[in-house]
């Protein structure tokens, strides 16, 4: 039905007849001569209907936005003064000789020339995706997956599918459950990741596996989360953590070079402890120059209990952020707003100090807490943070967790509000994560329970689990974790020890993971892997604000599809076949 895509028609085709198919993007009637911008997935071209082409002009008079049409016409060079340098096809136009209206369109339910809510965009997603800005994002995503497949195929990885219907595994979120008709009362779980199956593939001798795979997590959503998302899943045997990072870093560097013409360079590496200490985050945005500086040792002996208390507590922290030039930029209202902001993260307040003229000593400083800081603390404090005239210092003093989270979030907000972030891309490997995280309910695996610790036996791990470091690594880009992985446990005794530390009894472990523990006894090779979040990676590359903009048919923040009105109710017959009864929901009154 077409000889060319609209976006492919250019000056090399002048004088030739082309057949195009697509949609009316815009229509203009200039006193008998009708112009339309015709659009398909590849771009937009201007089509002219001249009164001398009577058959075409009569039909053209009825054209409206989003009519689906076919045009046959002659390619003409635009007159010199009418060239549109903003269009790929701006040097030519197509003189229509024949017009076929393939399908008419009702008046559009949404006007994309005005503000449209995201819910409306998702309700009429098929119209939203016709827009060039959305079309480009989905096409870019296809280029990313195509490149990934070519790269990994070239590295001798095998694309192997793993099951969608499986058992529930502890991945840190609720599972989506699927009832079984043939095994009434039992449920499959949709995989949160292919973790166990890719490990089993390593045990099966397929030493380089990959898959671009759907994963499912029933968790509260935000801009960069979806209940179903896509991973670039990679697993290897007989490769160290460093070798896995080397090949996956090469993948991302070459991806950015080919699709964005961006050279990311070599990725630096940073221990988790340093990332948390300096940036208050395990995924620091290195474009932001602000850092957290520990000052507890300087403030231990001050009379100000707000500082002295945490400074003398083994679980406390006192830290400062220096904002260059912030003394003049930030008003008292700005400071009060930041104090309210850190309360979200459990902070009880936000102390501050303006450095107006450091040469004047105490007289050149301004702060409500200045009277509580003696010179023997004030001088080394200013030296520690390298304070200069015009700076403002913000302080956090509380438990280490509260200070780290509150100042880490404040650092990001200040960087955005004051436009401190550098342009460009700042990649980073974060390594040496703690093996376990202590909570009021016990220990939890910081990554997942199949991650191997560094340099300890099963007995040593159980004797002191909180000191263990995991052989895990995250790839971070501009403050977003785009990929994470680890060396896996390949010893059954060590795996059983991890389960016990996590409060999973031997009986429960055998019930849930007996197949894995059994498989580990038969010559399991050392193996390691990494998974990229494809949606998040594409979101960053195209500069979108939400992963919903790079997924063709995403869910809302309530995990619903407003396009198809899903989820929906099942009929009684289907529930009976599954042996399921639905409890009546109480009306809210």
XYZ file of C-alpha atoms in Angstrom:
589
model
C 0.000 0.000 0.000
C 3.024 2.318 0.160
C 6.251 2.816 -1.721
C 7.930 4.895 0.986
C 7.494 5.985 4.573
C 6.598 9.661 4.961
C 9.852 10.458 6.731
C 11.895 8.900 3.923
C 10.686 11.228 1.191
C 13.483 13.708 0.435
C 15.093 15.719 -2.357
C 16.603 12.586 -3.970
C 13.055 11.611 -4.997
C 12.161 14.905 -6.710
C 10.224 14.184 -9.921
C 9.271 10.645 -8.848
C 5.804 9.365 -7.990
C 5.397 7.922 -4.480
C 2.608 6.145 -2.648
C 2.254 6.985 1.045
C -0.026 5.692 3.799
C -0.629 7.211 7.216
C -2.640 9.776 9.154
C -3.608 13.411 8.751
C -1.537 15.216 11.341
C -2.735 18.709 10.379
C -4.850 20.309 7.631
C -4.678 23.858 6.256
C -6.941 25.362 3.561
C -5.284 28.357 1.920
C -7.940 29.659 -0.423
C -8.551 26.565 -2.503
C -5.120 24.983 -2.150
C -5.180 22.453 0.699
C -2.070 21.439 2.602
C -1.899 18.507 4.967
C 0.916 17.251 7.114
C 0.809 13.485 6.644
C 2.306 11.319 9.372
C 3.413 7.733 9.797
C 5.834 6.049 12.201
C 8.875 7.413 10.345
C 7.986 11.103 10.193
C 5.863 13.829 8.604
C 5.679 15.079 5.021
C 3.718 17.967 3.511
C 1.144 17.001 0.893
C -0.405 19.607 -1.427
C -3.823 19.320 -3.050
C -4.075 21.674 -6.021
C -7.440 22.563 -7.658
C -6.064 21.304 -10.967
C -6.136 17.782 -9.506
C -9.917 17.882 -9.200
C -10.554 14.307 -8.003
C -8.090 14.612 -5.181
C -9.125 18.134 -4.127
C -12.776 17.167 -3.728
C -11.914 14.386 -1.273
C -9.283 16.490 0.424
C -11.902 19.020 1.439
C -13.381 16.431 3.834
C -10.089 15.468 5.488
C -9.788 16.019 9.207
C -7.206 15.253 11.895
C -6.361 11.543 12.268
C -8.143 10.378 9.094
C -6.247 7.341 7.855
C -5.374 7.917 4.179
C -3.342 6.767 1.206
C -1.770 9.289 -1.158
C -0.259 8.859 -4.586
C 1.612 11.911 -5.766
C 4.653 13.518 -7.323
C 7.597 14.713 -5.244
C 8.388 18.398 -5.839
C 11.153 20.604 -4.503
C 9.816 23.373 -2.303
C 10.393 26.946 -3.472
C 13.459 28.536 -1.860
C 11.520 30.654 0.626
C 9.305 27.768 1.771
C 11.956 25.292 2.927
C 11.327 24.113 6.494
C 14.684 23.316 8.073
C 12.965 21.922 11.192
C 11.518 18.994 9.237
C 13.473 16.037 7.918
C 11.339 16.309 4.774
C 11.343 20.118 4.776
C 12.995 20.547 1.353
C 10.203 18.811 -0.569
C 6.447 18.400 -0.750
C 4.212 15.839 -2.438
C 1.695 17.035 -5.031
C -1.291 14.699 -4.511
C -2.658 13.031 -7.637
C -4.840 10.392 -5.968
C -6.341 10.251 -2.475
C -7.924 7.221 -0.837
C -9.601 7.665 2.556
C -8.891 4.342 4.254
C -10.775 5.210 7.426
C -12.379 8.295 8.870
C -11.867 9.480 12.423
C -14.406 10.809 14.877
C -13.568 14.041 16.647
C -10.708 13.205 18.983
C -11.646 12.696 22.659
C -8.445 14.480 23.730
C -6.629 17.534 22.427
C -2.878 17.001 22.486
C -2.313 20.686 21.766
C -3.453 21.471 25.322
C -2.678 20.040 28.752
C -3.755 16.375 28.933
C -3.752 14.336 32.131
C -1.750 11.134 32.216
C -4.917 9.158 32.950
C -6.499 10.479 29.742
C -3.341 9.679 27.791
C -3.420 6.102 29.104
C -7.186 5.787 28.524
C -6.630 6.593 24.835
C -3.121 5.183 24.635
C -3.459 4.179 20.972
C -3.935 7.862 20.143
C -1.192 8.961 22.541
C 1.273 6.584 20.873
C 0.586 8.121 17.458
C 2.209 11.351 18.618
C 5.743 11.661 17.197
C 7.229 12.287 20.657
C 5.810 8.989 21.960
C 6.438 7.149 18.705
C 10.110 8.106 18.903
C 10.449 6.762 22.455
C 8.957 3.372 21.631
C 11.074 3.115 18.477
C 14.170 4.017 20.510
C 13.336 1.254 22.983
C 13.211 -1.214 20.082
C 16.672 -0.041 19.002
C 17.981 -0.641 22.522
C 16.694 -4.218 22.686
C 17.975 -4.903 19.169
C 21.445 -3.653 20.125
C 21.460 -5.676 23.363
C 20.611 -8.880 21.520
C 23.296 -8.279 18.894
C 25.917 -7.481 21.536
C 25.186 -10.479 23.748
C 24.877 -12.830 20.775
C 28.311 -11.597 19.727
C 29.647 -12.429 23.196
C 28.402 -16.050 22.877
C 25.462 -15.629 25.258
C 22.420 -17.844 24.647
C 18.886 -16.420 24.704
C 16.939 -18.960 26.816
C 13.386 -18.529 28.089
C 12.408 -19.344 31.667
C 8.908 -20.124 33.002
C 6.267 -17.499 33.724
C 4.322 -19.859 36.013
C 6.472 -20.890 38.940
C 6.730 -20.960 42.758
C 6.835 -17.911 44.970
C 10.398 -16.913 45.913
C 11.580 -14.229 48.373
C 12.569 -11.294 46.143
C 11.484 -8.489 48.454
C 7.952 -7.791 47.159
C 4.567 -9.485 47.069
C 4.025 -12.065 44.349
C 1.263 -12.014 41.779
C -0.502 -15.338 42.260
C -2.179 -17.412 39.545
C -4.700 -20.055 40.690
C -4.436 -23.538 39.228
C -7.611 -25.143 37.870
C -6.080 -28.625 37.743
C -4.601 -28.357 41.245
C -7.427 -26.705 43.169
C -6.300 -24.684 46.151
C -2.771 -24.287 44.786
C -1.252 -21.260 43.107
C 1.512 -20.448 40.699
C 3.438 -17.205 41.187
C 4.496 -14.896 38.391
C 8.284 -14.477 38.660
C 9.709 -11.389 40.342
C 12.834 -12.314 38.384
C 14.160 -15.491 36.730
C 16.702 -15.766 39.584
C 16.454 -19.473 40.458
C 15.975 -20.653 36.893
C 18.994 -18.788 35.570
C 21.046 -20.343 38.368
C 19.706 -23.744 37.380
C 20.745 -23.000 33.789
C 24.289 -22.457 35.031
C 24.081 -25.824 36.805
C 22.880 -27.263 33.494
C 26.047 -26.198 31.685
C 24.750 -23.173 29.726
C 27.503 -20.927 30.933
C 26.381 -17.701 29.235
C 22.653 -16.970 29.385
C 20.587 -13.875 28.699
C 16.944 -13.032 28.355
C 14.903 -9.887 27.834
C 12.142 -10.937 30.173
C 8.984 -9.733 31.893
C 9.050 -9.670 35.703
C 6.201 -9.043 38.132
C 6.097 -7.424 41.570
C 2.974 -6.487 43.505
C 4.331 -3.367 45.196
C 3.425 0.277 45.618
C 4.260 2.171 42.456
C 6.043 5.424 41.594
C 7.447 7.084 38.486
C 10.115 4.432 37.901
C 8.152 1.330 38.978
C 5.543 -0.848 37.287
C 3.828 -4.068 38.422
C 5.178 -5.701 35.268
C 8.553 -4.564 34.046
C 11.289 -5.786 31.748
C 14.776 -6.959 32.661
C 17.838 -7.579 30.551
C 18.832 -10.670 32.502
C 22.415 -11.968 32.281
C 24.061 -14.931 34.011
C 27.490 -16.509 33.587
C 29.540 -19.421 34.882
C 33.280 -19.376 35.593
C 33.388 -15.572 35.545
C 34.383 -13.372 38.476
C 32.496 -10.307 39.644
C 35.091 -8.138 37.903
C 34.628 -9.999 34.619
C 30.840 -9.677 34.795
C 31.194 -5.944 35.406
C 33.647 -5.693 32.527
C 31.323 -7.251 29.943
C 28.184 -5.429 31.132
C 30.006 -2.096 31.304
C 31.170 -2.682 27.733
C 27.552 -3.370 26.745
C 26.330 -0.061 28.176
C 29.269 1.964 26.854
C 28.772 0.657 23.307
C 24.978 1.107 23.587
C 25.377 4.800 24.456
C 28.028 5.263 21.784
C 25.894 3.767 19.011
C 22.476 5.201 19.889
C 23.371 8.531 21.520
C 26.910 9.152 20.253
C 27.968 9.514 23.894
C 31.292 8.267 25.261
C 30.711 7.258 28.889
C 34.361 6.377 29.442
C 35.489 3.920 32.109
C 33.139 3.536 35.060
C 34.647 4.368 38.472
C 33.960 2.064 41.413
C 32.920 3.092 44.940
C 32.269 1.022 48.083
C 28.747 1.148 49.496
C 30.054 2.595 52.778
C 31.672 5.519 50.974
C 28.572 6.195 48.873
C 26.375 6.334 51.962
C 28.880 8.448 53.900
C 29.582 11.049 51.204
C 26.262 11.149 49.351
C 23.645 9.636 51.656
C 22.619 7.178 48.944
C 23.632 3.801 47.563
C 22.964 5.227 44.084
C 24.654 8.634 44.204
C 24.144 11.167 41.452
C 27.706 12.298 40.790
C 26.550 15.250 38.701
C 25.672 16.924 41.995
C 28.826 18.423 43.605
C 27.429 18.546 47.164
C 28.686 16.043 49.726
C 27.939 15.036 53.308
C 30.861 15.693 55.663
C 31.069 13.982 59.063
C 31.725 16.417 61.923
C 30.715 14.398 65.005
C 34.277 14.209 66.337
C 34.480 18.029 66.379
C 31.170 18.475 68.198
C 31.371 15.829 70.912
C 32.147 18.299 73.707
C 29.827 21.185 72.810
C 27.043 22.048 75.271
C 24.466 21.952 72.481
C 22.791 18.564 73.159
C 21.224 18.436 69.709
C 24.767 17.922 68.381
C 26.525 16.411 71.394
C 23.980 13.635 71.931
C 24.295 11.984 68.504
C 28.007 12.833 68.377
C 28.595 10.653 71.440
C 26.218 7.858 70.385
C 27.748 4.889 68.560
C 24.602 4.692 66.436
C 24.378 8.451 65.907
C 25.728 10.742 63.223
C 26.385 14.456 62.866
C 27.088 15.628 59.325
C 27.092 18.835 57.327
C 26.427 19.863 53.733
C 28.174 22.953 52.394
C 26.254 24.820 49.683
C 28.630 27.157 47.802
C 27.069 30.602 47.360
C 23.958 29.508 49.248
C 24.066 32.265 51.866
C 22.769 34.851 49.408
C 20.615 32.522 47.337
C 18.548 31.022 50.162
C 16.094 33.127 52.139
C 14.841 32.272 55.607
C 11.647 30.958 54.011
C 13.726 28.667 51.764
C 15.560 27.375 54.823
C 12.302 26.766 56.699
C 10.943 24.876 53.692
C 14.020 22.646 53.686
C 13.535 22.014 57.404
C 10.010 20.777 56.668
C 11.345 18.687 53.789
C 13.819 16.725 55.949
C 11.035 15.959 58.444
C 9.711 13.529 55.808
C 12.792 11.419 56.506
C 12.473 11.514 60.297
C 14.698 14.533 61.003
C 13.530 16.699 63.907
C 14.961 19.884 62.431
C 17.614 21.417 60.222
C 20.347 23.543 61.764
C 22.114 26.030 59.481
C 24.986 28.481 59.445
C 25.670 31.243 56.905
C 29.281 32.201 56.179
C 29.067 35.883 55.221
C 32.691 36.921 55.799
C 35.014 34.278 57.174
C 37.799 36.813 57.797
C 35.665 38.451 60.526
C 35.537 35.224 62.478
C 32.410 34.790 64.600
C 31.126 38.252 63.560
C 31.098 37.135 59.934
C 28.805 34.193 60.643
C 25.029 34.036 61.001
C 23.040 31.236 62.655
C 20.562 30.581 65.502
C 22.995 27.941 66.847
C 26.108 30.104 66.656
C 26.019 30.876 70.407
C 26.224 27.138 71.177
C 29.426 26.632 69.168
C 32.653 27.625 70.937
C 35.628 28.791 68.886
C 37.506 25.545 69.548
C 34.708 23.706 67.695
C 33.766 26.424 65.205
C 37.205 26.883 63.654
C 37.913 23.207 62.884
C 34.307 22.816 61.714
C 34.724 25.514 59.069
C 38.070 24.037 58.052
C 36.610 20.507 57.784
C 33.940 21.591 55.298
C 36.314 24.046 53.514
C 33.877 26.910 54.071
C 34.242 30.110 52.021
C 32.515 33.466 51.945
C 28.920 33.206 50.731
C 28.452 29.545 51.702
C 25.689 28.114 53.856
C 26.066 24.952 55.940
C 23.206 22.591 56.761
C 23.547 20.117 59.628
C 21.929 16.802 60.421
C 22.215 15.312 63.916
C 20.310 12.160 64.827
C 20.624 8.427 64.366
C 22.956 7.524 61.525
C 20.056 6.209 59.434
C 17.954 9.374 59.807
C 20.868 11.743 59.130
C 22.040 9.791 56.091
C 18.576 9.565 54.519
C 17.548 13.142 55.360
C 20.753 14.841 54.209
C 21.005 12.516 51.201
C 17.540 13.633 50.083
C 18.296 17.276 50.913
C 21.463 17.078 48.828
C 19.447 16.030 45.786
C 16.788 18.682 46.343
C 19.381 21.439 46.732
C 21.130 20.293 43.571
C 17.879 20.485 41.633
C 16.531 23.697 43.185
C 19.806 25.620 42.810
C 20.633 24.063 39.413
C 23.947 22.738 40.691
C 23.916 19.494 38.705
C 26.396 19.208 35.866
C 25.254 18.281 32.380
C 26.125 14.936 30.875
C 26.386 11.387 32.153
C 28.085 10.148 35.315
C 28.217 6.341 35.570
C 29.379 4.488 38.676
C 29.777 0.995 40.093
C 28.738 0.674 43.745
C 30.305 -2.418 45.347
C 30.938 -4.100 48.712
C 27.390 -3.955 50.019
C 26.569 -5.330 53.472
C 25.307 -8.889 53.207
C 22.387 -8.275 55.582
C 20.283 -5.372 56.779
C 19.164 -5.258 60.416
C 15.536 -4.327 61.116
C 13.231 -4.594 64.114
C 11.984 -7.869 62.644
C 15.428 -9.398 62.207
C 17.995 -9.614 59.430
C 17.083 -9.265 55.757
C 19.211 -9.885 52.661
C 20.178 -6.475 51.266
C 20.065 -7.899 47.713
C 18.553 -11.389 47.688
C 19.256 -14.589 49.659
C 21.224 -16.209 46.825
C 24.019 -13.608 46.902
C 27.415 -14.916 48.013
C 29.382 -13.307 50.853
C 33.012 -12.320 50.386
C 35.680 -14.529 51.950
C 33.799 -16.338 54.729
C 32.748 -19.923 55.384
C 29.232 -20.964 56.362
C 30.254 -21.225 60.036
C 31.969 -17.831 60.021
C 28.932 -16.253 58.362
C 26.526 -17.604 60.953
C 28.840 -16.552 63.794
C 28.871 -12.881 62.696
C 26.367 -12.218 59.902
C 26.140 -8.437 60.377
C 29.842 -8.052 59.559
C 29.567 -9.911 56.247
C 30.120 -8.122 52.942
C 28.260 -9.420 49.892
C 29.904 -9.964 46.530
C 27.327 -7.689 44.908
C 27.509 -4.709 42.559
C 25.108 -2.080 41.221
C 25.517 0.009 38.084
C 24.386 3.573 38.753
C 23.827 6.282 36.164
C 22.987 9.867 37.108
C 21.564 8.774 40.437
C 19.511 5.857 39.099
C 20.295 2.206 39.620
C 20.100 0.810 36.092
C 21.453 -2.647 36.874
C 22.442 -4.842 39.764
C 23.941 -8.243 40.260
C 26.163 -10.456 42.337
C 28.216 -13.577 42.583
C 25.786 -16.354 43.543
C 26.135 -18.979 46.244
C 27.205 -22.269 44.658
C 27.626 -24.282 47.858
C 24.632 -25.949 49.538
C 26.009 -25.578 53.079
C 26.545 -21.844 52.613
C 23.083 -21.437 51.055
C 21.486 -23.268 53.986
C 23.395 -21.014 56.410
C 22.022 -17.898 54.695
C 18.475 -19.249 54.943
C 18.919 -19.897 58.675
C 20.284 -16.371 59.247
C 17.184 -15.011 57.514
C 14.940 -17.007 59.827
C 14.069 -19.651 57.256
C 14.147 -23.031 58.987
C 15.701 -26.064 57.322
C 12.199 -27.517 56.959
C 10.836 -24.365 55.313
C 13.933 -24.084 53.096
C 13.463 -27.644 51.880
C 9.787 -26.976 51.212
C 10.418 -23.781 49.208
C 13.886 -24.335 47.792
C 14.499 -28.065 48.069
C 15.065 -28.309 44.313
C 17.763 -25.611 44.490
C 19.507 -27.085 47.531
C 19.460 -30.491 45.844
C 20.859 -29.088 42.595
C 23.703 -27.381 44.481
C 25.010 -30.836 45.486
C 25.840 -31.928 41.933
C 28.918 -30.074 40.792
C 27.460 -26.558 40.647
C 29.930 -24.190 38.943
C 30.810 -20.775 40.373
C 28.429 -18.338 38.728
C 27.517 -14.672 38.728
C 25.215 -12.335 36.875
C 23.541 -8.985 36.517
C 20.128 -7.699 35.489
C 19.401 -4.328 33.909
C 16.067 -2.578 34.289
C 15.297 -2.034 30.604
C 12.452 0.417 31.217
C 14.547 2.584 33.527
C 17.565 2.498 31.212
C 15.498 3.617 28.216
C 13.787 6.283 30.340
C 17.169 7.805 31.142
C 18.437 7.594 27.582
C 15.423 9.391 26.064
C 15.156 11.922 28.902
C 11.666 10.857 29.990
C 10.360 11.622 33.490
C 8.553 8.312 33.964
C 9.048 4.741 32.774
C 5.386 4.832 31.713
C 6.507 6.986 28.788
C 8.721 4.201 27.415
C 6.276 1.306 27.887
C 3.655 0.882 25.189
C 0.776 -0.022 27.510
C 1.723 0.724 31.129
C -0.317 0.575 34.315
C -1.257 3.553 36.471
C 0.167 4.190 39.945
C -2.696 2.062 41.315
C -1.580 -0.884 39.136
C -4.632 -0.544 36.876
C -5.004 -0.417 33.102
C -7.495 2.337 32.295
C -7.404 1.402 28.616
C -8.851 -2.081 29.128
C -10.367 -1.442 32.569
C -8.211 -4.155 34.115
C -8.179 -5.789 36.597
C -11.776 -6.940 36.376
C -14.073 -9.355 38.163
C -14.098 -13.044 37.235
C -17.416 -14.725 36.543
C -18.854 -17.275 38.962
C -18.250 -20.240 36.634
C -14.562 -19.440 36.274
C -14.189 -19.090 40.044
C -15.994 -22.392 40.634
C -13.625 -24.174 38.241
C -10.694 -22.767 40.195
C -12.214 -23.621 43.567
C -12.099 -19.960 44.626
C -14.685 -17.953 46.572
C -14.454 -14.175 46.736
C -15.230 -12.572 50.077
C -17.852 -9.837 49.871
C -16.311 -6.377 50.191
C -17.815 -4.155 52.868
C -19.260 -0.910 51.620
C -17.424 2.135 52.923
C -19.786 4.293 54.913
